[in-house]
PDB file of C-alpha atoms in Angstrom:
ATOM      1  CA  MET A   1     154.501  32.729 101.034  1.00 39.00           C
ATOM      2  CA  THR A   2     157.882  31.743 102.299  1.00 37.00           C
ATOM      3  CA  SER A   3     161.472  32.129 101.307  1.00 33.00           C
ATOM      4  CA  GLY A   4     163.446  29.711 103.437  1.00 34.00           C
ATOM      5  CA  ALA A   5     165.062  29.458 106.823  1.00 35.00           C
ATOM      6  CA  LEU A   6     165.477  32.534 108.973  1.00 37.00           C
ATOM      7  CA  SER A   7     169.129  32.735 108.014  1.00 38.00           C
ATOM      8  CA  ASP A   8     168.296  32.710 104.286  1.00 46.00           C
ATOM      9  CA  PRO A   9     167.732  36.039 102.573  1.00 61.00           C
ATOM     10  CA  SER A  10     164.166  36.558 101.404  1.00 83.00           C
ATOM     11  CA  THR A  11     163.291  36.421  97.730  1.00 93.00           C
ATOM     12  CA  LEU A  12     163.072  39.810  96.053  1.00 96.00           C
ATOM     13  CA  LEU A  13     159.754  39.976  94.219  1.00 96.00           C
ATOM     14  CA  HIS A  14     160.095  43.467  92.741  1.00 97.00           C
ATOM     15  CA  ARG A  15     162.141  46.656  93.205  1.00 97.00           C
ATOM     16  CA  PHE A  16     160.928  50.203  92.582  1.00 96.00           C
ATOM     17  CA  ASP A  17     163.596  52.922  92.546  1.00 95.00           C
ATOM     18  CA  ARG A  18     161.057  55.512  93.585  1.00 95.00           C
ATOM     19  CA  THR A  19     159.551  56.936  96.766  1.00 96.00           C
ATOM     20  CA  PHE A  20     156.060  55.715  97.694  1.00 98.00           C
ATOM     21  CA  ARG A  21     153.724  57.182 100.265  1.00 97.00           C
ATOM     22  CA  VAL A  22     150.727  55.600 101.939  1.00 97.00           C
ATOM     23  CA  TRP A  23     147.978  57.275  99.958  1.00 96.00           C
ATOM     24  CA  ARG A  24     144.688  55.616 100.925  1.00 95.00           C
ATOM     25  CA  TYR A  25     143.160  52.692 102.768  1.00 96.00           C
ATOM     26  CA  GLY A  26     139.530  51.703 102.303  1.00 92.00           C
ATOM     27  CA  VAL A  27     138.160  49.472 105.041  1.00 87.00           C
ATOM     28  CA  GLY A  28     134.986  48.576 103.110  1.00 84.00           C
ATOM     29  CA  HIS A  29     136.873  47.052 100.195  1.00 84.00           C
ATOM     30  CA  SER A  30     140.072  46.281 102.127  1.00 94.00           C
ATOM     31  CA  HIS A  31     142.166  48.167  99.577  1.00 97.00           C
ATOM     32  CA  LEU A  32     145.516  49.832 100.330  1.00 98.00           C
ATOM     33  CA  LEU A  33     147.104  52.288  97.893  1.00 97.00           C
ATOM     34  CA  LEU A  34     150.767  53.343  97.975  1.00 98.00           C
ATOM     35  CA  ARG A  35     151.569  56.099  95.469  1.00 96.00           C
ATOM     36  CA  SER A  36     154.727  57.433  93.853  1.00 96.00           C
ATOM     37  CA  ARG A  37     153.985  60.777  92.224  1.00 93.00           C
ATOM     38  CA  LYS A  38     155.650  62.384  89.234  1.00 89.00           C
ATOM     39  CA  ASP A  39     158.777  64.359  90.039  1.00 85.00           C
ATOM     40  CA  GLY A  40     161.700  65.946  88.199  1.00 79.00           C
ATOM     41  CA  VAL A  41     163.030  62.501  87.246  1.00 84.00           C
ATOM     42  CA  GLU A  42     159.869  60.378  86.803  1.00 85.00           C
ATOM     43  CA  ASP A  43     157.388  61.408  84.118  1.00 86.00           C
ATOM     44  CA  SER A  44     154.548  59.179  85.339  1.00 90.00           C
ATOM     45  CA  ARG A  45     152.780  58.299  88.553  1.00 92.00           C
ATOM     46  CA  LEU A  46     153.083  54.745  89.856  1.00 94.00           C
ATOM     47  CA  ASP A  47     150.349  53.245  92.063  1.00 95.00           C
ATOM     48  CA  LEU A  48     150.794  50.101  94.113  1.00 97.00           C
ATOM     49  CA  HIS A  49     147.424  48.500  94.957  1.00 97.00           C
ATOM     50  CA  PHE A  50     147.036  45.856  97.640  1.00 98.00           C
ATOM     51  CA  GLU A  51     143.646  44.160  97.320  1.00 96.00           C
ATOM     52  CA  ALA A  52     141.754  42.105  99.915  1.00 96.00           C
ATOM     53  CA  VAL A  53     143.971  43.409 102.729  1.00 97.00           C
ATOM     54  CA  ASP A  54     143.613  41.472 105.982  1.00 96.00           C
ATOM     55  CA  SER A  55     146.426  43.028 107.996  1.00 96.00           C
ATOM     56  CA  MET A  56     149.331  45.403 107.571  1.00 97.00           C
ATOM     57  CA  GLN A  57     152.166  47.124 109.345  1.00 97.00           C
ATOM     58  CA  LEU A  58     153.354  50.264 107.583  1.00 98.00           C
ATOM     59  CA  VAL A  59     155.484  53.362 107.735  1.00 98.00           C
ATOM     60  CA  THR A  60     154.166  56.424 105.916  1.00 97.00           C
ATOM     61  CA  ARG A  61     156.955  56.620 103.304  1.00 98.00           C
ATOM     62  CA  TYR A  62     159.113  54.105 101.417  1.00 98.00           C
ATOM     63  CA  GLU A  63     162.235  55.359  99.606  1.00 97.00           C
ATOM     64  CA  GLY A  64     163.508  52.815  97.070  1.00 97.00           C
ATOM     65  CA  LEU A  65     160.775  50.272  97.803  1.00 98.00           C
ATOM     66  CA  GLU A  66     161.473  46.542  97.545  1.00 97.00           C
ATOM     67  CA  LEU A  67     158.816  43.832  97.848  1.00 97.00           C
ATOM     68  CA  HIS A  68     160.031  40.550  99.362  1.00 97.00           C
ATOM     69  CA  THR A  69     158.685  37.164 100.403  1.00 94.00           C
ATOM     70  CA  VAL A  70     158.631  36.259 104.095  1.00 93.00           C
ATOM     71  CA  ASP A  71     160.002  33.173 105.834  1.00 90.00           C
ATOM     72  CA  ASP A  72     157.871  30.361 107.281  1.00 86.00           C
ATOM     73  CA  SER A  73     157.831  31.703 110.832  1.00 91.00           C
ATOM     74  CA  GLU A  74     156.828  35.226 109.818  1.00 93.00           C
ATOM     75  CA  PHE A  75     154.164  33.863 107.458  1.00 91.00           C
ATOM     76  CA  SER A  76     152.659  31.841 110.340  1.00 90.00           C
ATOM     77  CA  ARG A  77     152.988  34.715 112.818  1.00 94.00           C
ATOM     78  CA  VAL A  78     151.155  37.170 110.545  1.00 95.00           C
ATOM     79  CA  TYR A  79     148.325  34.661 110.029  1.00 93.00           C
ATOM     80  CA  GLU A  80     148.002  33.963 113.755  1.00 93.00           C
ATOM     81  CA  GLU A  81     147.976  37.668 114.652  1.00 95.00           C
ATOM     82  CA  SER A  82     145.554  38.670 111.873  1.00 94.00           C
ATOM     83  CA  GLY A  83     142.920  36.089 112.734  1.00 93.00           C
ATOM     84  CA  VAL A  84     142.414  35.130 109.079  1.00 92.00           C
ATOM     85  CA  PRO A  85     140.730  31.713 108.947  1.00 91.00           C
ATOM     86  CA  GLN A  86     142.947  28.796 107.930  1.00 89.00           C
ATOM     87  CA  LYS A  87     140.680  28.049 104.939  1.00 90.00           C
ATOM     88  CA  TRP A  88     141.694  31.404 103.347  1.00 89.00           C
ATOM     89  CA  ARG A  89     145.421  30.734 103.635  1.00 88.00           C
ATOM     90  CA  GLU A  90     145.646  29.578  99.995  1.00 88.00           C
ATOM     91  CA  THR A  91     144.079  32.830  98.759  1.00 92.00           C
ATOM     92  CA  ARG A  92     146.358  35.231 100.630  1.00 93.00           C
ATOM     93  CA  LEU A  93     150.002  36.245 100.552  1.00 94.00           C
ATOM     94  CA  VAL A  94     152.248  38.203 102.870  1.00 96.00           C
ATOM     95  CA  VAL A  95     154.532  40.751 101.241  1.00 97.00           C
ATOM     96  CA  ARG A  96     157.450  42.295 103.162  1.00 97.00           C
ATOM     97  CA  LEU A  97     158.041  45.989 102.335  1.00 98.00           C
ATOM     98  CA  ARG A  98     161.651  47.172 102.645  1.00 97.00           C
ATOM     99  CA  SER A  99     163.164  50.546 101.880  1.00 98.00           C
ATOM    100  CA  ARG A 100     165.791  53.035 103.001  1.00 97.00           C
ATOM    101  CA  SER A 101     163.134  54.799 105.092  1.00 97.00           C
ATOM    102  CA  GLY A 102     161.396  51.863 106.789  1.00 97.00           C
ATOM    103  CA  THR A 103     159.903  48.415 106.602  1.00 97.00           C
ATOM    104  CA  GLY A 104     156.512  46.789 106.944  1.00 97.00           C
ATOM    105  CA  TYR A 105     154.291  44.061 105.562  1.00 98.00           C
ATOM    106  CA  VAL A 106     150.891  43.589 103.936  1.00 98.00           C
ATOM    107  CA  GLN A 107     148.766  40.437 104.101  1.00 97.00           C
ATOM    108  CA  CYS A 108     146.509  40.509 101.058  1.00 97.00           C
ATOM    109  CA  GLY A 109     144.948  38.684  98.134  1.00 96.00           C
ATOM    110  CA  ARG A 110     146.731  40.490  95.293  1.00 96.00           C
ATOM    111  CA  VAL A 111     149.264  43.227  94.509  1.00 97.00           C
ATOM    112  CA  ILE A 112     149.122  45.350  91.338  1.00 97.00           C
ATOM    113  CA  ALA A 113     151.492  48.111  90.197  1.00 97.00           C
ATOM    114  CA  ASP A 114     150.181  50.399  87.475  1.00 94.00           C
ATOM    115  CA  ARG A 115     151.490  53.509  85.740  1.00 93.00           C
ATOM    116  CA  HIS A 116     149.511  56.693  85.017  1.00 90.00           C
ATOM    117  CA  GLN A 117     150.440  59.734  82.964  1.00 85.00           C
ATOM    118  CA  ASP A 118     148.326  62.078  85.095  1.00 80.00           C
ATOM    119  CA  ASP A 119     149.405  62.774  88.661  1.00 69.00           C
ATOM    120  CA  GLU A 120     146.061  62.652  90.444  1.00 72.00           C
ATOM    121  CA  GLY A 121     142.878  60.834  89.427  1.00 67.00           C
ATOM    122  CA  VAL A 122     142.384  57.363  88.057  1.00 64.00           C
ATOM    123  CA  SER A 123     143.078  56.799  84.373  1.00 63.00           C
ATOM    124  CA  ALA A 124     140.420  55.062  82.293  1.00 65.00           C
ATOM    125  CA  ILE A 125     142.965  52.465  81.149  1.00 75.00           C
ATOM    126  CA  ARG A 126     145.309  50.712  83.565  1.00 77.00           C
ATOM    127  CA  ASP A 127     148.905  50.332  82.412  1.00 91.00           C
ATOM    128  CA  VAL A 128     149.802  47.381  84.659  1.00 94.00           C
ATOM    129  CA  VAL A 129     153.569  47.048  85.015  1.00 95.00           C
ATOM    130  CA  TRP A 130     153.592  44.198  87.573  1.00 95.00           C
ATOM    131  CA  SER A 131     151.169  42.067  89.583  1.00 95.00           C
ATOM    132  CA  LEU A 132     151.199  39.118  91.946  1.00 96.00           C
ATOM    133  CA  ARG A 133     148.618  36.812  93.489  1.00 94.00           C
ATOM    134  CA  PRO A 134     149.170  33.705  95.637  1.00 92.00           C
ATOM    135  CA  SER A 135     148.982  31.358  92.635  1.00 84.00           C
ATOM    136  CA  GLY A 136     151.982  33.180  91.149  1.00 72.00           C
ATOM    137  CA  LEU A 137     154.059  32.198  94.165  1.00 71.00           C
ATOM    138  CA  ARG A 138     153.064  28.548  93.930  1.00 58.00           C
ATOM    139  CA  THR A 139     154.414  28.362  90.398  1.00 53.00           C
ATOM    140  CA  LEU A 140     157.802  29.477  91.722  1.00 50.00           C
ATOM    141  CA  GLY A 141     158.394  26.273  93.655  1.00 44.00           C
ATOM    142  CA  ALA A 142     155.723  24.437  95.600  1.00 39.00           C
ATOM    143  CA  PRO A 143     152.986  22.340  93.975  1.00 35.00           C
ATOM    144  CA  VAL A 144     149.678  24.126  93.405  1.00 31.00           C
ATOM    145  CA  GLY A 145     147.779  21.722  95.673  1.00 33.00           C
ATOM    146  CA  ASP A 146     150.208  22.087  98.597  1.00 33.00           C
ATOM    147  CA  PRO A 147     148.056  23.226 101.566  1.00 33.00           C
ATOM    148  CA  GLY A 148     150.944  24.635 103.597  1.00 36.00           C
ATOM    149  CA  PRO A 149     153.154  27.708 103.235  1.00 36.00           C
ATOM    150  CA  HIS A 150     154.867  27.978  99.885  1.00 33.00           C
ATOM    151  CA  ARG A 151     158.572  28.187  99.275  1.00 33.00           C
ATOM    152  CA  PRO A 152     159.522  30.115  96.087  1.00 36.00           C
ATOM    153  CA  GLY A 153     162.496  28.684  94.271  1.00 33.00           C
TER     154      GLY A 153
END
């Protein structure tokens, strides 16, 4: 997933005006959960799920979290460092995490944000407010069959 030359700003995928914390990572299912709990302003919990996680670089807390694309060189660097086979490149994306309190990235197969009225467990019904998978990025600019990194419009 790419956004242009190094001098170009990355594409903003989604902005959350909330504070998220790293909540859980499960190695067996390669699932990362960032959570924003209810507070005096927000009346619901917001969970950010990263599925099929291959690599990540995180801080423990993100204030005012923004999800961005990465440029061609960072996309290639993450793939080289993670050791993910070239044949899986089409099924993965790299999401840059930016906030007032730190940055990071996650290389994964899908991202889902869902809202919950309770502040702890898992609700029976998911209220998905946003999601992204690699095919969603291809529709932003590059042809679906393009085997190389994709450049959102």
